[in-house]
C-alpha positions as protocol buffer text, in pm:
chain_id: "A"
residue {
  index: 1
  type: MET
  ca { x: -2705 y: 2366 z: 5690 }
}
residue {
  index: 2
  type: LEU
  ca { x: -2783 y: 2479 z: 6043 }
}
residue {
  index: 3
  type: TYR
  ca { x: -2572 y: 2792 z: 6091 }
}
residue {
  index: 4
  type: ARG
  ca { x: -2323 y: 2978 z: 5867 }
}
residue {
  index: 5
  type: GLY
  ca { x: -2287 y: 2683 z: 5635 }
}
residue {
  index: 6
  type: MET
  ca { x: -2231 y: 2433 z: 5920 }
}
residue {
  index: 7
  type: ASP
  ca { x: -2436 y: 2125 z: 6005 }
}
residue {
  index: 8
  type: ARG
  ca { x: -2491 y: 2021 z: 6368 }
}
residue {
  index: 9
  type: ALA
  ca { x: -2168 y: 1820 z: 6397 }
}
residue {
  index: 10
  type: GLN
  ca { x: -1963 y: 2103 z: 6252 }
}
residue {
  index: 11
  type: LEU
  ca { x: -2133 y: 2362 z: 6473 }
}
residue {
  index: 12
  type: ASP
  ca { x: -2069 y: 2148 z: 6782 }
}
residue {
  index: 13
  type: ALA
  ca { x: -1701 y: 2124 z: 6690 }
}
residue {
  index: 14
  type: ALA
  ca { x: -1684 y: 2498 z: 6620 }
}
residue {
  index: 15
  type: TYR
  ca { x: -1757 y: 2571 z: 6988 }
}
residue {
  index: 16
  type: ASN
  ca { x: -1580 y: 2278 z: 7154 }
}
residue {
  index: 17
  type: ASN
  ca { x: -1286 y: 2459 z: 7314 }
}
residue {
  index: 18
  type: GLY
  ca { x: -1184 y: 2157 z: 7519 }
}
residue {
  index: 19
  type: ALA
  ca { x: -1135 y: 1939 z: 7214 }
}
residue {
  index: 20
  type: ALA
  ca { x: -943 y: 2217 z: 7042 }
}
residue {
  index: 21
  type: VAL
  ca { x: -691 y: 2250 z: 7327 }
}
residue {
  index: 22
  type: PRO
  ca { x: -568 y: 1905 z: 7442 }
}
residue {
  index: 23
  type: GLU
  ca { x: -374 y: 2065 z: 7729 }
}
residue {
  index: 24
  type: ARG
  ca { x: -691 y: 2214 z: 7877 }
}
residue {
  index: 25
  type: ASP
  ca { x: -712 y: 1982 z: 8179 }
}
residue {
  index: 26
  type: ALA
  ca { x: -350 y: 2044 z: 8273 }
}
residue {
  index: 27
  type: ILE
  ca { x: -394 y: 2419 z: 8235 }
}
residue {
  index: 28
  type: ILE
  ca { x: -703 y: 2422 z: 8457 }
}
residue {
  index: 29
  type: ALA
  ca { x: -529 y: 2203 z: 8716 }
}
residue {
  index: 30
  type: GLY
  ca { x: -253 y: 2465 z: 8726 }
}
residue {
  index: 31
  type: TRP
  ca { x: -508 y: 2742 z: 8781 }
}
residue {
  index: 32
  type: ARG
  ca { x: -662 y: 2541 z: 9063 }
}
residue {
  index: 33
  type: ALA
  ca { x: -331 y: 2487 z: 9243 }
}
residue {
  index: 34
  type: ARG
  ca { x: -225 y: 2850 z: 9206 }
}
residue {
  index: 35
  type: SER
  ca { x: -566 y: 2968 z: 9323 }
}
residue {
  index: 36
  type: ALA
  ca { x: -551 y: 2748 z: 9632 }
}
residue {
  index: 37
  type: THR
  ca { x: -226 y: 2922 z: 9725 }
}
residue {
  index: 38
  type: ALA
  ca { x: -377 y: 3265 z: 9666 }
}
residue {
  index: 39
  type: ARG
  ca { x: -680 y: 3182 z: 9879 }
}
residue {
  index: 40
  type: ARG
  ca { x: -457 y: 3063 z: 10162 }
}
residue {
  index: 41
  type: GLU
  ca { x: -257 y: 3385 z: 10146 }
}
residue {
  index: 42
  type: HIS
  ca { x: -556 y: 3620 z: 10103 }
}
residue {
  index: 43
  type: GLY
  ca { x: -844 y: 3441 z: 10272 }
}
residue {
  index: 44
  type: GLU
  ca { x: -991 y: 3717 z: 10485 }
}
residue {
  index: 45
  type: HIS
  ca { x: -1298 y: 3797 z: 10270 }
}
residue {
  index: 46
  type: LEU
  ca { x: -1419 y: 3482 z: 10094 }
}
residue {
  index: 47
  type: ASP
  ca { x: -1774 y: 3372 z: 10015 }
}
residue {
  index: 48
  type: LEU
  ca { x: -1933 y: 3714 z: 10058 }
}
residue {
  index: 49
  type: ALA
  ca { x: -2305 y: 3678 z: 9986 }
}
residue {
  index: 50
  type: TYR
  ca { x: -2464 y: 3908 z: 9729 }
}
residue {
  index: 51
  type: GLY
  ca { x: -2789 y: 3707 z: 9712 }
}
residue {
  index: 52
  type: ASP
  ca { x: -2978 y: 3426 z: 9878 }
}
residue {
  index: 53
  type: SER
  ca { x: -2891 y: 3124 z: 9664 }
}
residue {
  index: 54
  type: PRO
  ca { x: -2582 y: 2915 z: 9750 }
}
residue {
  index: 55
  type: ARG
  ca { x: -2368 y: 3023 z: 9453 }
}
residue {
  index: 56
  type: GLU
  ca { x: -2442 y: 3394 z: 9481 }
}
residue {
  index: 57
  type: ARG
  ca { x: -2103 y: 3454 z: 9638 }
}
residue {
  index: 58
  type: ILE
  ca { x: -1793 y: 3667 z: 9584 }
}
residue {
  index: 59
  type: ASP
  ca { x: -1431 y: 3615 z: 9691 }
}
residue {
  index: 60
  type: LEU
  ca { x: -1270 y: 3952 z: 9760 }
}
residue {
  index: 61
  type: ILE
  ca { x: -890 y: 3972 z: 9770 }
}
residue {
  index: 62
  type: LEU
  ca { x: -778 y: 4315 z: 9879 }
}
residue {
  index: 63
  type: ALA
  ca { x: -457 y: 4488 z: 9784 }
}
residue {
  index: 64
  type: ALA
  ca { x: -220 y: 4604 z: 10059 }
}
residue {
  index: 65
  type: ASN
  ca { x: -390 y: 4943 z: 10037 }
}
residue {
  index: 66
  type: PRO
  ca { x: -754 y: 4855 z: 9966 }
}
residue {
  index: 67
  type: LYS
  ca { x: -846 y: 5212 z: 9868 }
}
residue {
  index: 68
  type: ALA
  ca { x: -768 y: 5109 z: 9513 }
}
residue {
  index: 69
  type: PRO
  ca { x: -939 y: 5010 z: 9188 }
}
residue {
  index: 70
  type: THR
  ca { x: -1119 y: 4676 z: 9192 }
}
residue {
  index: 71
  type: LEU
  ca { x: -1125 y: 4416 z: 8916 }
}
residue {
  index: 72
  type: ALA
  ca { x: -1437 y: 4200 z: 8928 }
}
residue {
  index: 73
  type: PHE
  ca { x: -1373 y: 3876 z: 8739 }
}
residue {
  index: 74
  type: ILE
  ca { x: -1649 y: 3649 z: 8604 }
}
residue {
  index: 75
  type: HIS
  ca { x: -1541 y: 3293 z: 8527 }
}
residue {
  index: 76
  type: GLY
  ca { x: -1631 y: 3097 z: 8215 }
}
residue {
  index: 77
  type: GLY
  ca { x: -1738 y: 2740 z: 8151 }
}
residue {
  index: 78
  type: TYR
  ca { x: -2021 y: 2796 z: 7903 }
}
residue {
  index: 79
  type: TRP
  ca { x: -2252 y: 2904 z: 8189 }
}
residue {
  index: 80
  type: GLN
  ca { x: -2262 y: 2541 z: 8313 }
}
residue {
  index: 81
  type: MET
  ca { x: -1918 y: 2462 z: 8459 }
}
residue {
  index: 82
  type: ASN
  ca { x: -1648 y: 2590 z: 8694 }
}
residue {
  index: 83
  type: ASP
  ca { x: -1629 y: 2765 z: 9030 }
}
residue {
  index: 84
  type: LYS
  ca { x: -1488 y: 3093 z: 9156 }
}
residue {
  index: 85
  type: GLU
  ca { x: -1238 y: 2910 z: 9377 }
}
residue {
  index: 86
  type: ASP
  ca { x: -1025 y: 2824 z: 9073 }
}
residue {
  index: 87
  type: TYR
  ca { x: -974 y: 3186 z: 8963 }
}
residue {
  index: 88
  type: ALA
  ca { x: -806 y: 3345 z: 9263 }
}
residue {
  index: 89
  type: PHE
  ca { x: -475 y: 3306 z: 9077 }
}
residue {
  index: 90
  type: PHE
  ca { x: -533 y: 3649 z: 8922 }
}
residue {
  index: 91
  type: ALA
  ca { x: -415 y: 3783 z: 9258 }
}
residue {
  index: 92
  type: GLU
  ca { x: -65 y: 3700 z: 9127 }
}
residue {
  index: 93
  type: SER
  ca { x: -96 y: 4020 z: 8923 }
}
residue {
  index: 94
  type: THR
  ca { x: -358 y: 4227 z: 9102 }
}
residue {
  index: 95
  type: ALA
  ca { x: -200 y: 4213 z: 9449 }
}
residue {
  index: 96
  type: PRO
  ca { x: 150 y: 4336 z: 9353 }
}
residue {
  index: 97
  type: LEU
  ca { x: 0 y: 4604 z: 9129 }
}
residue {
  index: 98
  type: GLY
  ca { x: -223 y: 4740 z: 9405 }
}
residue {
  index: 99
  type: ILE
  ca { x: -558 y: 4629 z: 9258 }
}
residue {
  index: 100
  type: ASN
  ca { x: -836 y: 4457 z: 9450 }
}
residue {
  index: 101
  type: LEU
  ca { x: -975 y: 4135 z: 9300 }
}
residue {
  index: 102
  type: ALA
  ca { x: -1337 y: 4024 z: 9331 }
}
residue {
  index: 103
  type: VAL
  ca { x: -1415 y: 3681 z: 9181 }
}
residue {
  index: 104
  type: ILE
  ca { x: -1788 y: 3637 z: 9113 }
}
residue {
  index: 105
  type: GLU
  ca { x: -1974 y: 3307 z: 9126 }
}
residue {
  index: 106
  type: TYR
  ca { x: -2323 y: 3248 z: 8988 }
}
residue {
  index: 107
  type: THR
  ca { x: -2576 y: 2966 z: 8958 }
}
residue {
  index: 108
  type: LEU
  ca { x: -2496 y: 2730 z: 8670 }
}
residue {
  index: 109
  type: ALA
  ca { x: -2721 y: 2577 z: 8406 }
}
residue {
  index: 110
  type: PRO
  ca { x: -2932 y: 2369 z: 8410 }
}
residue {
  index: 111
  type: ALA
  ca { x: -3022 y: 2486 z: 8762 }
}
residue {
  index: 112
  type: ALA
  ca { x: -3052 y: 2840 z: 8624 }
}
residue {
  index: 113
  type: ARG
  ca { x: -3162 y: 2970 z: 8286 }
}
residue {
  index: 114
  type: MET
  ca { x: -2968 y: 3244 z: 8109 }
}
residue {
  index: 115
  type: ASP
  ca { x: -3201 y: 3520 z: 8226 }
}
residue {
  index: 116
  type: ARG
  ca { x: -3131 y: 3429 z: 8587 }
}
residue {
  index: 117
  type: ILE
  ca { x: -2755 y: 3395 z: 8534 }
}
residue {
  index: 118
  type: VAL
  ca { x: -2738 y: 3743 z: 8380 }
}
residue {
  index: 119
  type: ALA
  ca { x: -2952 y: 3883 z: 8662 }
}
residue {
  index: 120
  type: GLU
  ca { x: -2730 y: 3726 z: 8928 }
}
residue {
  index: 121
  type: VAL
  ca { x: -2410 y: 3866 z: 8779 }
}
residue {
  index: 122
  type: SER
  ca { x: -2569 y: 4209 z: 8746 }
}
residue {
  index: 123
  type: ARG
  ca { x: -2671 y: 4185 z: 9111 }
}
residue {
  index: 124
  type: ALA
  ca { x: -2315 y: 4087 z: 9207 }
}
residue {
  index: 125
  type: VAL
  ca { x: -2169 y: 4389 z: 9030 }
}
residue {
  index: 126
  type: GLY
  ca { x: -2429 y: 4614 z: 9187 }
}
residue {
  index: 127
  type: TRP
  ca { x: -2347 y: 4468 z: 9528 }
}
residue {
  index: 128
  type: LEU
  ca { x: -1980 y: 4551 z: 9477 }
}
residue {
  index: 129
  type: GLY
  ca { x: -2072 y: 4905 z: 9380 }
}
residue {
  index: 130
  type: GLU
  ca { x: -2260 y: 4942 z: 9707 }
}
residue {
  index: 131
  type: HIS
  ca { x: -2034 y: 4747 z: 9943 }
}
residue {
  index: 132
  type: LEU
  ca { x: -1673 y: 4793 z: 9833 }
}
residue {
  index: 133
  type: VAL
  ca { x: -1660 y: 5097 z: 10060 }
}
residue {
  index: 134
  type: ASP
  ca { x: -1727 y: 4863 z: 10355 }
}
residue {
  index: 135
  type: TYR
  ca { x: -1386 y: 4705 z: 10286 }
}
residue {
  index: 136
  type: GLY
  ca { x: -1203 y: 5032 z: 10237 }
}
residue {
  index: 137
  type: ALA
  ca { x: -1210 y: 5012 z: 9856 }
}
residue {
  index: 138
  type: ASP
  ca { x: -1309 y: 5284 z: 9610 }
}
residue {
  index: 139
  type: PRO
  ca { x: -1650 y: 5196 z: 9461 }
}
residue {
  index: 140
  type: GLY
  ca { x: -1600 y: 5457 z: 9190 }
}
residue {
  index: 141
  type: ARG
  ca { x: -1320 y: 5253 z: 9032 }
}
residue {
  index: 142
  type: LEU
  ca { x: -1485 y: 4919 z: 8960 }
}
residue {
  index: 143
  type: TYR
  ca { x: -1381 y: 4736 z: 8642 }
}
residue {
  index: 144
  type: VAL
  ca { x: -1532 y: 4410 z: 8516 }
}
residue {
  index: 145
  type: SER
  ca { x: -1362 y: 4130 z: 8327 }
}
residue {
  index: 146
  type: GLY
  ca { x: -1460 y: 3779 z: 8235 }
}
residue {
  index: 147
  type: HIS
  ca { x: -1352 y: 3487 z: 8021 }
}
residue {
  index: 148
  type: SER
  ca { x: -1558 y: 3290 z: 7767 }
}
residue {
  index: 149
  type: ALA
  ca { x: -1910 y: 3280 z: 7916 }
}
residue {
  index: 150
  type: GLY
  ca { x: -1771 y: 3538 z: 8157 }
}
residue {
  index: 151
  type: GLY
  ca { x: -1682 y: 3755 z: 7857 }
}
residue {
  index: 152
  type: HIS
  ca { x: -2048 y: 3743 z: 7757 }
}
residue {
  index: 153
  type: LEU
  ca { x: -2153 y: 3831 z: 8111 }
}
residue {
  index: 154
  type: THR
  ca { x: -1901 y: 4116 z: 8120 }
}
residue {
  index: 155
  type: ALA
  ca { x: -2062 y: 4263 z: 7810 }
}
residue {
  index: 156
  type: MET
  ca { x: -2404 y: 4229 z: 7973 }
}
residue {
  index: 157
  type: THR
  ca { x: -2288 y: 4440 z: 8272 }
}
residue {
  index: 158
  type: MET
  ca { x: -2156 y: 4734 z: 8071 }
}
residue {
  index: 159
  type: THR
  ca { x: -2477 y: 4933 z: 8114 }
}
residue {
  index: 160
  type: LEU
  ca { x: -2458 y: 4918 z: 8493 }
}
residue {
  index: 161
  type: ARG
  ca { x: -2385 y: 5245 z: 8671 }
}
residue {
  index: 162
  type: ALA
  ca { x: -2118 y: 5084 z: 8891 }
}
residue {
  index: 163
  type: VAL
  ca { x: -1902 y: 4969 z: 8596 }
}
residue {
  index: 164
  type: ARG
  ca { x: -1622 y: 5208 z: 8498 }
}
residue {
  index: 165
  type: GLY
  ca { x: -1484 y: 4986 z: 8220 }
}
residue {
  index: 166
  type: GLY
  ca { x: -1468 y: 4630 z: 8097 }
}
residue {
  index: 167
  type: LEU
  ca { x: -1231 y: 4370 z: 7960 }
}
residue {
  index: 168
  type: ALA
  ca { x: -1419 y: 4090 z: 7782 }
}
residue {
  index: 169
  type: ILE
  ca { x: -1194 y: 3793 z: 7705 }
}
residue {
  index: 170
  type: SER
  ca { x: -1278 y: 3522 z: 7448 }
}
residue {
  index: 171
  type: GLY
  ca { x: -1647 y: 3594 z: 7488 }
}
residue {
  index: 172
  type: LEU
  ca { x: -1973 y: 3490 z: 7324 }
}
residue {
  index: 173
  type: TYR
  ca { x: -2179 y: 3784 z: 7207 }
}
residue {
  index: 174
  type: ASP
  ca { x: -2439 y: 3623 z: 6980 }
}
residue {
  index: 175
  type: LEU
  ca { x: -2613 y: 3329 z: 7146 }
}
residue {
  index: 176
  type: GLU
  ca { x: -2792 y: 3200 z: 6836 }
}
residue {
  index: 177
  type: PRO
  ca { x: -2519 y: 2942 z: 6751 }
}
residue {
  index: 178
  type: ILE
  ca { x: -2516 y: 2841 z: 7118 }
}
residue {
  index: 179
  type: ARG
  ca { x: -2890 y: 2776 z: 7100 }
}
residue {
  index: 180
  type: LEU
  ca { x: -2833 y: 2551 z: 6800 }
}
residue {
  index: 181
  type: ASN
  ca { x: -2541 y: 2338 z: 6927 }
}
residue {
  index: 182
  type: TYR
  ca { x: -2462 y: 2086 z: 7200 }
}
residue {
  index: 183
  type: LEU
  ca { x: -2428 y: 2352 z: 7469 }
}
residue {
  index: 184
  type: ASN
  ca { x: -2803 y: 2410 z: 7466 }
}
residue {
  index: 185
  type: GLU
  ca { x: -2872 y: 2066 z: 7610 }
}
residue {
  index: 186
  type: LYS
  ca { x: -2816 y: 2220 z: 7955 }
}
residue {
  index: 187
  type: LEU
  ca { x: -2884 y: 2585 z: 7879 }
}
residue {
  index: 188
  type: GLY
  ca { x: -3229 y: 2528 z: 7730 }
}
residue {
  index: 189
  type: LEU
  ca { x: -3225 y: 2855 z: 7537 }
}
residue {
  index: 190
  type: ASP
  ca { x: -3524 y: 2935 z: 7322 }
}
residue {
  index: 191
  type: MET
  ca { x: -3504 y: 3185 z: 7038 }
}
residue {
  index: 192
  type: ALA
  ca { x: -3637 y: 3478 z: 7243 }
}
residue {
  index: 193
  type: GLU
  ca { x: -3406 y: 3416 z: 7541 }
}
residue {
  index: 194
  type: ALA
  ca { x: -3104 y: 3382 z: 7313 }
}
residue {
  index: 195
  type: GLU
  ca { x: -3195 y: 3709 z: 7140 }
}
residue {
  index: 196
  type: ARG
  ca { x: -3248 y: 3918 z: 7453 }
}
residue {
  index: 197
  type: ASN
  ca { x: -2923 y: 3793 z: 7609 }
}
residue {
  index: 198
  type: SER
  ca { x: -2705 y: 3853 z: 7302 }
}
residue {
  index: 199
  type: PRO
  ca { x: -2492 y: 4166 z: 7356 }
}
residue {
  index: 200
  type: LEU
  ca { x: -2432 y: 4190 z: 6981 }
}
residue {
  index: 201
  type: LEU
  ca { x: -2802 y: 4268 z: 6935 }
}
residue {
  index: 202
  type: HIS
  ca { x: -2836 y: 4516 z: 7222 }
}
residue {
  index: 203
  type: LEU
  ca { x: -2571 y: 4786 z: 7209 }
}
residue {
  index: 204
  type: PRO
  ca { x: -2608 y: 5042 z: 7489 }
}
residue {
  index: 205
  type: PRO
  ca { x: -2652 y: 5412 z: 7409 }
}
residue {
  index: 206
  type: MET
  ca { x: -2356 y: 5482 z: 7634 }
}
residue {
  index: 207
  type: ALA
  ca { x: -2109 y: 5277 z: 7837 }
}
residue {
  index: 208
  type: GLY
  ca { x: -1761 y: 5279 z: 7982 }
}
residue {
  index: 209
  type: GLU
  ca { x: -1463 y: 5167 z: 7777 }
}
residue {
  index: 210
  type: LEU
  ca { x: -1475 y: 4802 z: 7670 }
}
residue {
  index: 211
  type: ILE
  ca { x: -1177 y: 4605 z: 7542 }
}
residue {
  index: 212
  type: VAL
  ca { x: -1277 y: 4292 z: 7348 }
}
residue {
  index: 213
  type: ALA
  ca { x: -988 y: 4044 z: 7357 }
}
residue {
  index: 214
  type: TYR
  ca { x: -937 y: 3705 z: 7195 }
}
residue {
  index: 215
  type: GLY
  ca { x: -649 y: 3470 z: 7122 }
}
residue {
  index: 216
  type: THR
  ca { x: -532 y: 3433 z: 6765 }
}
residue {
  index: 217
  type: LYS
  ca { x: -513 y: 3054 z: 6813 }
}
residue {
  index: 218
  type: GLU
  ca { x: -875 y: 3023 z: 6923 }
}
residue {
  index: 219
  type: LEU
  ca { x: -1140 y: 2843 z: 6722 }
}
residue {
  index: 220
  type: PRO
  ca { x: -1249 y: 3052 z: 6422 }
}
residue {
  index: 221
  type: GLU
  ca { x: -1602 y: 3096 z: 6557 }
}
residue {
  index: 222
  type: LEU
  ca { x: -1467 y: 3233 z: 6887 }
}
residue {
  index: 223
  type: CYS
  ca { x: -1247 y: 3478 z: 6697 }
}
residue {
  index: 224
  type: ARG
  ca { x: -1539 y: 3584 z: 6478 }
}
residue {
  index: 225
  type: GLN
  ca { x: -1764 y: 3649 z: 6776 }
}
residue {
  index: 226
  type: SER
  ca { x: -1512 y: 3893 z: 6925 }
}
residue {
  index: 227
  type: ILE
  ca { x: -1435 y: 4061 z: 6593 }
}
residue {
  index: 228
  type: ASP
  ca { x: -1804 y: 4111 z: 6511 }
}
residue {
  index: 229
  type: TYR
  ca { x: -1887 y: 4247 z: 6855 }
}
residue {
  index: 230
  type: ALA
  ca { x: -1595 y: 4489 z: 6865 }
}
residue {
  index: 231
  type: GLN
  ca { x: -1695 y: 4615 z: 6521 }
}
residue {
  index: 232
  type: VAL
  ca { x: -2056 y: 4695 z: 6613 }
}
residue {
  index: 233
  type: TRP
  ca { x: -1938 y: 4844 z: 6944 }
}
residue {
  index: 234
  type: ALA
  ca { x: -1709 y: 5083 z: 6755 }
}
residue {
  index: 235
  type: GLU
  ca { x: -1974 y: 5159 z: 6493 }
}
residue {
  index: 236
  type: ARG
  ca { x: -2205 y: 5272 z: 6773 }
}
residue {
  index: 237
  type: GLY
  ca { x: -1937 y: 5522 z: 6874 }
}
residue {
  index: 238
  type: LEU
  ca { x: -1868 y: 5356 z: 7209 }
}
residue {
  index: 239
  type: ALA
  ca { x: -1525 y: 5369 z: 7371 }
}
residue {
  index: 240
  type: GLY
  ca { x: -1307 y: 5061 z: 7334 }
}
residue {
  index: 241
  type: HIS
  ca { x: -1139 y: 4842 z: 7078 }
}
residue {
  index: 242
  type: LEU
  ca { x: -1056 y: 4489 z: 6965 }
}
residue {
  index: 243
  type: LEU
  ca { x: -742 y: 4332 z: 7112 }
}
residue {
  index: 244
  type: PRO
  ca { x: -608 y: 4013 z: 6950 }
}
residue {
  index: 245
  type: ILE
  ca { x: -360 y: 3830 z: 7175 }
}
residue {
  index: 246
  type: ASP
  ca { x: -101 y: 3679 z: 6943 }
}
residue {
  index: 247
  type: GLY
  ca { x: -38 y: 3306 z: 6989 }
}
residue {
  index: 248
  type: ALA
  ca { x: -291 y: 3258 z: 7271 }
}
residue {
  index: 249
  type: ASP
  ca { x: -556 y: 2988 z: 7268 }
}
residue {
  index: 250
  type: HIS
  ca { x: -883 y: 2983 z: 7461 }
}
residue {
  index: 251
  type: PHE
  ca { x: -710 y: 2892 z: 7787 }
}
residue {
  index: 252
  type: THR
  ca { x: -356 y: 3026 z: 7771 }
}
residue {
  index: 253
  type: ILE
  ca { x: -499 y: 3374 z: 7705 }
}
residue {
  index: 254
  type: LEU
  ca { x: -565 y: 3416 z: 8077 }
}
residue {
  index: 255
  type: GLU
  ca { x: -193 y: 3430 z: 8150 }
}
residue {
  index: 256
  type: ALA
  ca { x: -201 y: 3773 z: 7983 }
}
residue {
  index: 257
  type: LEU
  ca { x: -413 y: 3889 z: 8277 }
}
residue {
  index: 258
  type: ALA
  ca { x: -253 y: 3677 z: 8550 }
}
residue {
  index: 259
  type: SER
  ca { x: 96 y: 3812 z: 8482 }
}
residue {
  index: 260
  type: PRO
  ca { x: 178 y: 4163 z: 8610 }
}
residue {
  index: 261
  type: ASP
  ca { x: 339 y: 4245 z: 8275 }
}
residue {
  index: 262
  type: GLY
  ca { x: 86 y: 4058 z: 8060 }
}
residue {
  index: 263
  type: VAL
  ca { x: -79 y: 4249 z: 7777 }
}
residue {
  index: 264
  type: LEU
  ca { x: -427 y: 4223 z: 7928 }
}
residue {
  index: 265
  type: MET
  ca { x: -309 y: 4348 z: 8265 }
}
residue {
  index: 266
  type: ARG
  ca { x: -122 y: 4634 z: 8097 }
}
residue {
  index: 267
  type: THR
  ca { x: -440 y: 4717 z: 7908 }
}
residue {
  index: 268
  type: LEU
  ca { x: -636 y: 4725 z: 8233 }
}
residue {
  index: 269
  type: LEU
  ca { x: -378 y: 4954 z: 8391 }
}
residue {
  index: 270
  type: GLU
  ca { x: -401 y: 5188 z: 8092 }
}
residue {
  index: 271
  type: MET
  ca { x: -779 y: 5194 z: 8127 }
}
residue {
  index: 272
  type: ILE
  ca { x: -753 y: 5274 z: 8497 }
}
residue {
  index: 273
  type: ALA
  ca { x: -499 y: 5550 z: 8431 }
}
residue {
  index: 274
  type: LYS
  ca { x: -733 y: 5720 z: 8183 }
}
residue {
  index: 275
  type: ALA
  ca { x: -1022 y: 5740 z: 8428 }
}
C-alpha cells in the first residue's frame, strides 16, 4: 500500500476530480463564458504585473466605490492548469456587493516548481497590499480566497501581513499524497519540498480568520484534507472554522461564492463585518 491503505491506482483515483464530476467540462465552459462577459464589462485594470515573468499578472475588477474591501482569488487546477481569465465571473457577486475582485495568475508546473509558485502568489498578495491604494481601494481590508490548488495557496498566504482573512475552498493542505500520485508527473515534488509546502505541517503562531470550506459531494480524500486542516487550525487556537457546503461537488461549490446570496459569499461578508 502506498498511502492510507491505497495503492497507486486507488490514490490516483482519489484525487482525480475531473473523473469524479462528469459535468466538469460544461461547468468550466460556463465559467469561461461568464468571465468573458465580466471582463468586457470591467476591463479597465487587467493584466497588472506584480513580477517579471509572463504569468505574474492580476486582473483587478473594482466596485463602483473602490474604497472597499478586496477579495483576491487564486485559481485552482492542481498547480498545472487554468488561467485567471476564466475566474472573472466572481464579479457577479463582488460588484453588486461593493467588493473589489483581484484574480491572481501564477506560473504553472512544470515550468515552475512548488516553491516558486508559492513565492509568486505571496508576491502577488504583497503587491496588492502595497498597490491597492493606487486604485482607490483600502489596502487594510484585503481578503484571500482560492479553490483547490488555490485553496492550498490561500493557506500559504495566511502569515502575510497584508492578509486580513482567508477563505480556502476545496484545498490541499498535505502534499504527501500529491507527491505519490499522478499529479507529481508535472509537479516534480520531492519529499522535502512537499513537506515545506504543506500548510497542515506549518501552522502559524498567529493569523487572520480562515474559513476552510469543502463540498459534501467531493471525493473523500478532498473532504478529509479540509477536515484535518481545519481541526489542527482550531487546535492551535487560530480564528476560523470548517464549513461543509451541503450537496456541492468540487466544481459546483464555486457557485456559493459567485452568487451574492451564496453561503461562501455570506461567510465572506460576515468576516468583513467583524473586522
